[in-house]
């Protein structure tokens, strides 16, 4: 990986053998992308010369496409054999270095933008977001939510440790009960620097508590969260498995449902009527199911929920996609291993999406959900120079996206030709 502590402001020209500039239009052969600083200046037919002093990036044997975007990651987390102990062992600086490593492998996998949807220590993610933006650390552009909003006893809390230990390993700034506290908790996240708001509309698999997988906040609390966030110009993501929680969040105008495992016919109507996105995170369901069956890594409370969600989550995408719901790409990495984000494409295709639709979910649609359509999602004049390349067409076989050969983020080359 290149050391990008100093940024090259040289003009660059990429020669692309094939270019999928926008997943909605056919790829074109022999294209040139002119880049000045961190912006795309022009896209043109044929191979143009680099201007004097400029740099030529030869991708004539590659298939070039826009940066990939993951709308659901947890850069500070990694579920594995040691994670429960690490919760109490690791200092925030240790968590921060791990998160920087996770950000670097995510970028090298072709994901130049991610939305981090929750950390025990939100300041770590805010600091990482800044360090990457300032080019002190290699990683994707990060949008973050601060602390996840959860009711007391809800999915956003840590369980199974002494109460006083729980209190020291977890930020409590997202715990809120009642309409007023919910409003205040949203405002608090925004004041801390949150780009978006995430709340737990239902229980979840990995909270170590037998509290089911359905609605946790009341309808009033959900409305308060979403209305307050929207007033402050923030998009809202709802973690949701059970149908009652999914539907309450959709009724209240949530922007995206994350997971959506038990969505029902009413959910599908609401998705369409409200224009909300579904972020399916199939790989997270597959991962927890594997862990529940093979390891002694999960607790009994977690295993019970993993067995239910793991078998449902792909079917949820099959249903929402068939109904015409807009899908945005997300993996919940931190559950699965960081850097393997592109495995999700294979599951999306298994759920009935065409390769092109899955790529659109991770580019155009994800950019729309994150309110970043002016910056990323397609390769076009004026946008951030975030460009990746693979050895063959992902439209024929989407699994090639698991072997990205070239990554440029904001005009800098991080992987491949430099
Ligand atoms: Zn998650």
Coordinates of N, CA, C and O in Angstrom, one line a residue, residues 1 59 61-69 104-112 329 339-343 345 359 362-363 386-394 397-409 412-417:
X1 N 0.8 -1.2 0.0 CA 0.0 0.0 0.0 C 0.9 1.3 0.0 O 1.8 1.3 0.7
X59 N -4.2 1.2 -17.6 CA -5.2 0.1 -17.3 C -5.8 -0.4 -18.5 O -7.0 -0.8 -18.6
X61 N -5.4 -3.2 -20.0 CA -5.8 -4.6 -19.9 C -6.8 -4.8 -18.8 O -7.1 -6.0 -18.4
X62 N -7.4 -3.7 -18.3 CA -8.3 -3.9 -17.1 C -9.7 -3.4 -17.4 O -9.9 -2.7 -18.4
X63 N -10.6 -3.8 -16.5 CA -12.0 -3.3 -16.6 C -12.1 -2.3 -15.4 O -11.9 -2.7 -14.3
X64 N -12.4 -1.1 -15.8 CA -12.4 0.0 -14.8 C -13.8 0.4 -14.4 O -14.7 0.4 -15.3
X65 N -14.1 0.7 -13.2 CA -15.4 1.0 -12.7 C -15.3 2.0 -11.5 O -14.2 2.2 -11.0
X66 N -16.5 2.6 -11.1 CA -16.5 3.5 -10.0 C -16.1 2.8 -8.7 O -16.2 1.6 -8.6
X67 N -15.6 3.6 -7.8 CA -15.4 3.1 -6.4 C -16.6 2.4 -5.9 O -17.7 2.7 -6.2
X68 N -16.3 1.4 -5.0 CA -17.4 0.7 -4.3 C -17.7 1.4 -3.0 O -16.8 2.0 -2.3
X69 N -18.9 1.3 -2.5 CA -19.4 2.0 -1.3 C -20.1 1.0 -0.4 O -21.0 0.2 -0.9
X104 N -7.7 0.4 6.2 CA -6.7 0.2 5.1 C -7.1 -1.0 4.3 O -7.0 -1.0 3.1
X105 N -7.4 -2.2 4.9 CA -7.8 -3.3 4.1 C -9.1 -3.2 3.4 O -9.3 -3.7 2.3
X106 N -10.0 -2.4 3.9 CA -11.2 -2.1 3.2 C -10.9 -1.3 2.0 O -11.5 -1.5 0.9
X107 N -10.1 -0.3 2.1 CA -9.7 0.5 0.9 C -9.0 -0.3 -0.1 O -9.3 -0.3 -1.3
X108 N -8.1 -1.2 0.3 CA -7.4 -2.1 -0.7 C -8.3 -3.0 -1.3 O -8.0 -3.6 -2.4
X109 N -9.5 -3.3 -0.8 CA -10.5 -4.2 -1.4 C -11.4 -3.4 -2.4 O -12.4 -4.0 -2.9
X110 N -11.1 -2.1 -2.6 CA -11.8 -1.3 -3.6 C -13.0 -0.5 -3.0 O -13.7 0.1 -3.8
X111 N -13.1 -0.4 -1.7 CA -14.2 0.4 -1.1 C -13.6 1.7 -0.7 O -12.8 1.8 0.3
X112 N -13.9 2.7 -1.4 CA -13.3 4.0 -1.1 C -14.2 4.9 -0.3 O -13.8 6.0 0.1
X329 N -25.8 -1.3 -1.0 CA -24.9 -2.3 -0.6 C -24.4 -2.1 0.9 O -24.1 -1.0 1.2
X339 N -12.4 -6.3 4.7 CA -11.6 -6.5 3.5 C -12.3 -7.6 2.6 O -12.0 -7.7 1.5
X340 N -13.2 -8.3 3.2 CA -13.9 -9.3 2.4 C -15.3 -8.8 2.0 O -16.2 -9.6 1.6
X341 N -15.5 -7.5 2.0 CA -16.8 -6.9 1.7 C -17.4 -7.3 0.4 O -18.6 -7.5 0.3
X342 N -16.6 -7.6 -0.6 CA -17.1 -7.9 -2.0 C -17.7 -9.3 -2.0 O -18.4 -9.6 -3.0
X343 N -17.5 -10.1 -1.0 CA -18.2 -11.4 -1.0 C -19.7 -11.2 -1.0 O -20.5 -12.0 -1.5
X345 N -21.5 -9.4 -2.9 CA -22.0 -9.4 -4.3 C -22.5 -10.7 -4.7 O -23.5 -10.9 -5.4
X359 N -23.9 -4.2 -8.6 CA -22.9 -3.1 -8.7 C -23.5 -1.8 -8.6 O -23.0 -0.9 -7.9
X362 N -24.0 -0.9 -5.0 CA -22.7 -0.5 -4.3 C -22.1 0.8 -4.9 O -21.0 1.2 -4.4
X363 N -22.8 1.4 -5.9 CA -22.2 2.7 -6.4 C -23.3 3.7 -6.4 O -23.4 4.5 -5.5
X386 N -12.3 8.6 -7.6 CA -12.3 7.4 -6.9 C -12.6 6.3 -7.9 O -13.8 6.2 -8.4
X387 N -11.6 5.5 -8.3 CA -11.7 4.6 -9.4 C -11.1 3.3 -9.1 O -10.0 3.3 -8.4
X388 N -11.7 2.2 -9.5 CA -11.1 0.9 -9.2 C -11.0 0.1 -10.5 O -11.6 0.5 -11.5
X389 N -10.2 -0.9 -10.6 CA -10.1 -1.8 -11.8 C -9.9 -3.2 -11.4 O -9.4 -3.6 -10.3
X390 N -10.5 -4.1 -12.2 CA -10.4 -5.6 -12.0 C -9.9 -6.2 -13.4 O -9.9 -5.5 -14.4
X391 N -9.5 -7.5 -13.3 CA -8.9 -8.1 -14.5 C -9.9 -8.5 -15.6 O -9.5 -8.6 -16.8
X392 N -11.2 -8.7 -15.3 CA -12.2 -9.0 -16.3 C -13.5 -8.4 -15.9 O -13.7 -7.8 -14.8
X393 N -14.5 -8.6 -16.8 CA -15.8 -7.9 -16.5 C -16.6 -8.4 -15.4 O -17.0 -9.6 -15.4
X394 N -16.9 -7.6 -14.4 CA -17.7 -8.1 -13.2 C -19.2 -8.2 -13.7 O -20.0 -8.8 -12.9
X397 N -19.0 -12.0 -14.3 CA -18.8 -12.7 -13.1 C -18.5 -11.8 -12.0 O -17.4 -11.3 -11.9
X398 N -19.4 -11.6 -11.1 CA -19.3 -10.5 -10.1 C -18.2 -10.9 -9.1 O -17.7 -10.0 -8.4
X399 N -17.8 -12.2 -9.0 CA -16.8 -12.6 -8.0 C -15.5 -11.9 -8.3 O -14.6 -11.9 -7.4
X400 N -15.2 -11.4 -9.5 CA -13.9 -10.8 -9.8 C -13.8 -9.6 -8.9 O -12.6 -9.1 -8.6
X401 N -14.8 -9.0 -8.4 CA -14.7 -7.8 -7.5 C -14.0 -8.2 -6.1 O -13.6 -7.3 -5.4
X402 N -13.9 -9.5 -5.9 CA -13.2 -9.9 -4.7 C -11.6 -9.8 -4.9 O -10.9 -10.0 -4.0
X403 N -11.2 -9.6 -6.2 CA -9.8 -9.5 -6.5 C -9.5 -8.2 -7.2 O -9.2 -8.2 -8.4
X404 N -9.7 -7.1 -6.5 CA -9.5 -5.8 -7.1 C -8.0 -5.6 -7.4 O -7.1 -5.9 -6.6
X405 N -7.7 -5.1 -8.6 CA -6.3 -4.9 -9.0 C -5.8 -3.5 -8.9 O -4.5 -3.3 -8.9
X406 N -6.7 -2.5 -8.8 CA -6.2 -1.1 -8.8 C -7.2 -0.3 -8.0 O -8.5 -0.5 -8.1
X407 N -6.7 0.5 -7.1 CA -7.6 1.4 -6.3 C -7.0 2.8 -6.3 O -5.9 3.1 -5.9
X408 N -7.9 3.8 -6.8 CA -7.5 5.2 -6.7 C -8.6 5.8 -5.8 O -9.8 5.7 -6.0
X409 N -8.2 6.6 -4.8 CA -9.2 7.3 -3.9 C -8.8 8.8 -3.8 O -7.6 9.1 -3.5
X412 N -5.4 9.7 -5.5 CA -4.2 9.0 -5.1 C -4.3 7.5 -5.4 O -5.4 6.9 -5.1
X413 N -3.3 6.9 -5.9 CA -3.3 5.5 -6.1 C -2.8 4.8 -4.9 O -1.8 5.0 -4.3
X414 N -3.7 3.9 -4.4 CA -3.4 3.1 -3.2 C -3.0 1.7 -3.5 O -2.4 1.0 -2.6
X415 N -3.5 1.2 -4.6 CA -3.2 -0.2 -4.9 C -3.0 -0.3 -6.4 O -3.8 0.3 -7.2
X416 N -2.0 -1.1 -6.9 CA -1.8 -1.3 -8.3 C -0.7 -0.3 -8.8 O 0.2 0.1 -8.1
X417 N -0.8 0.1 -10.1 CA 0.2 1.0 -10.7 C 0.3 2.3 -9.9 O -0.7 2.8 -9.5

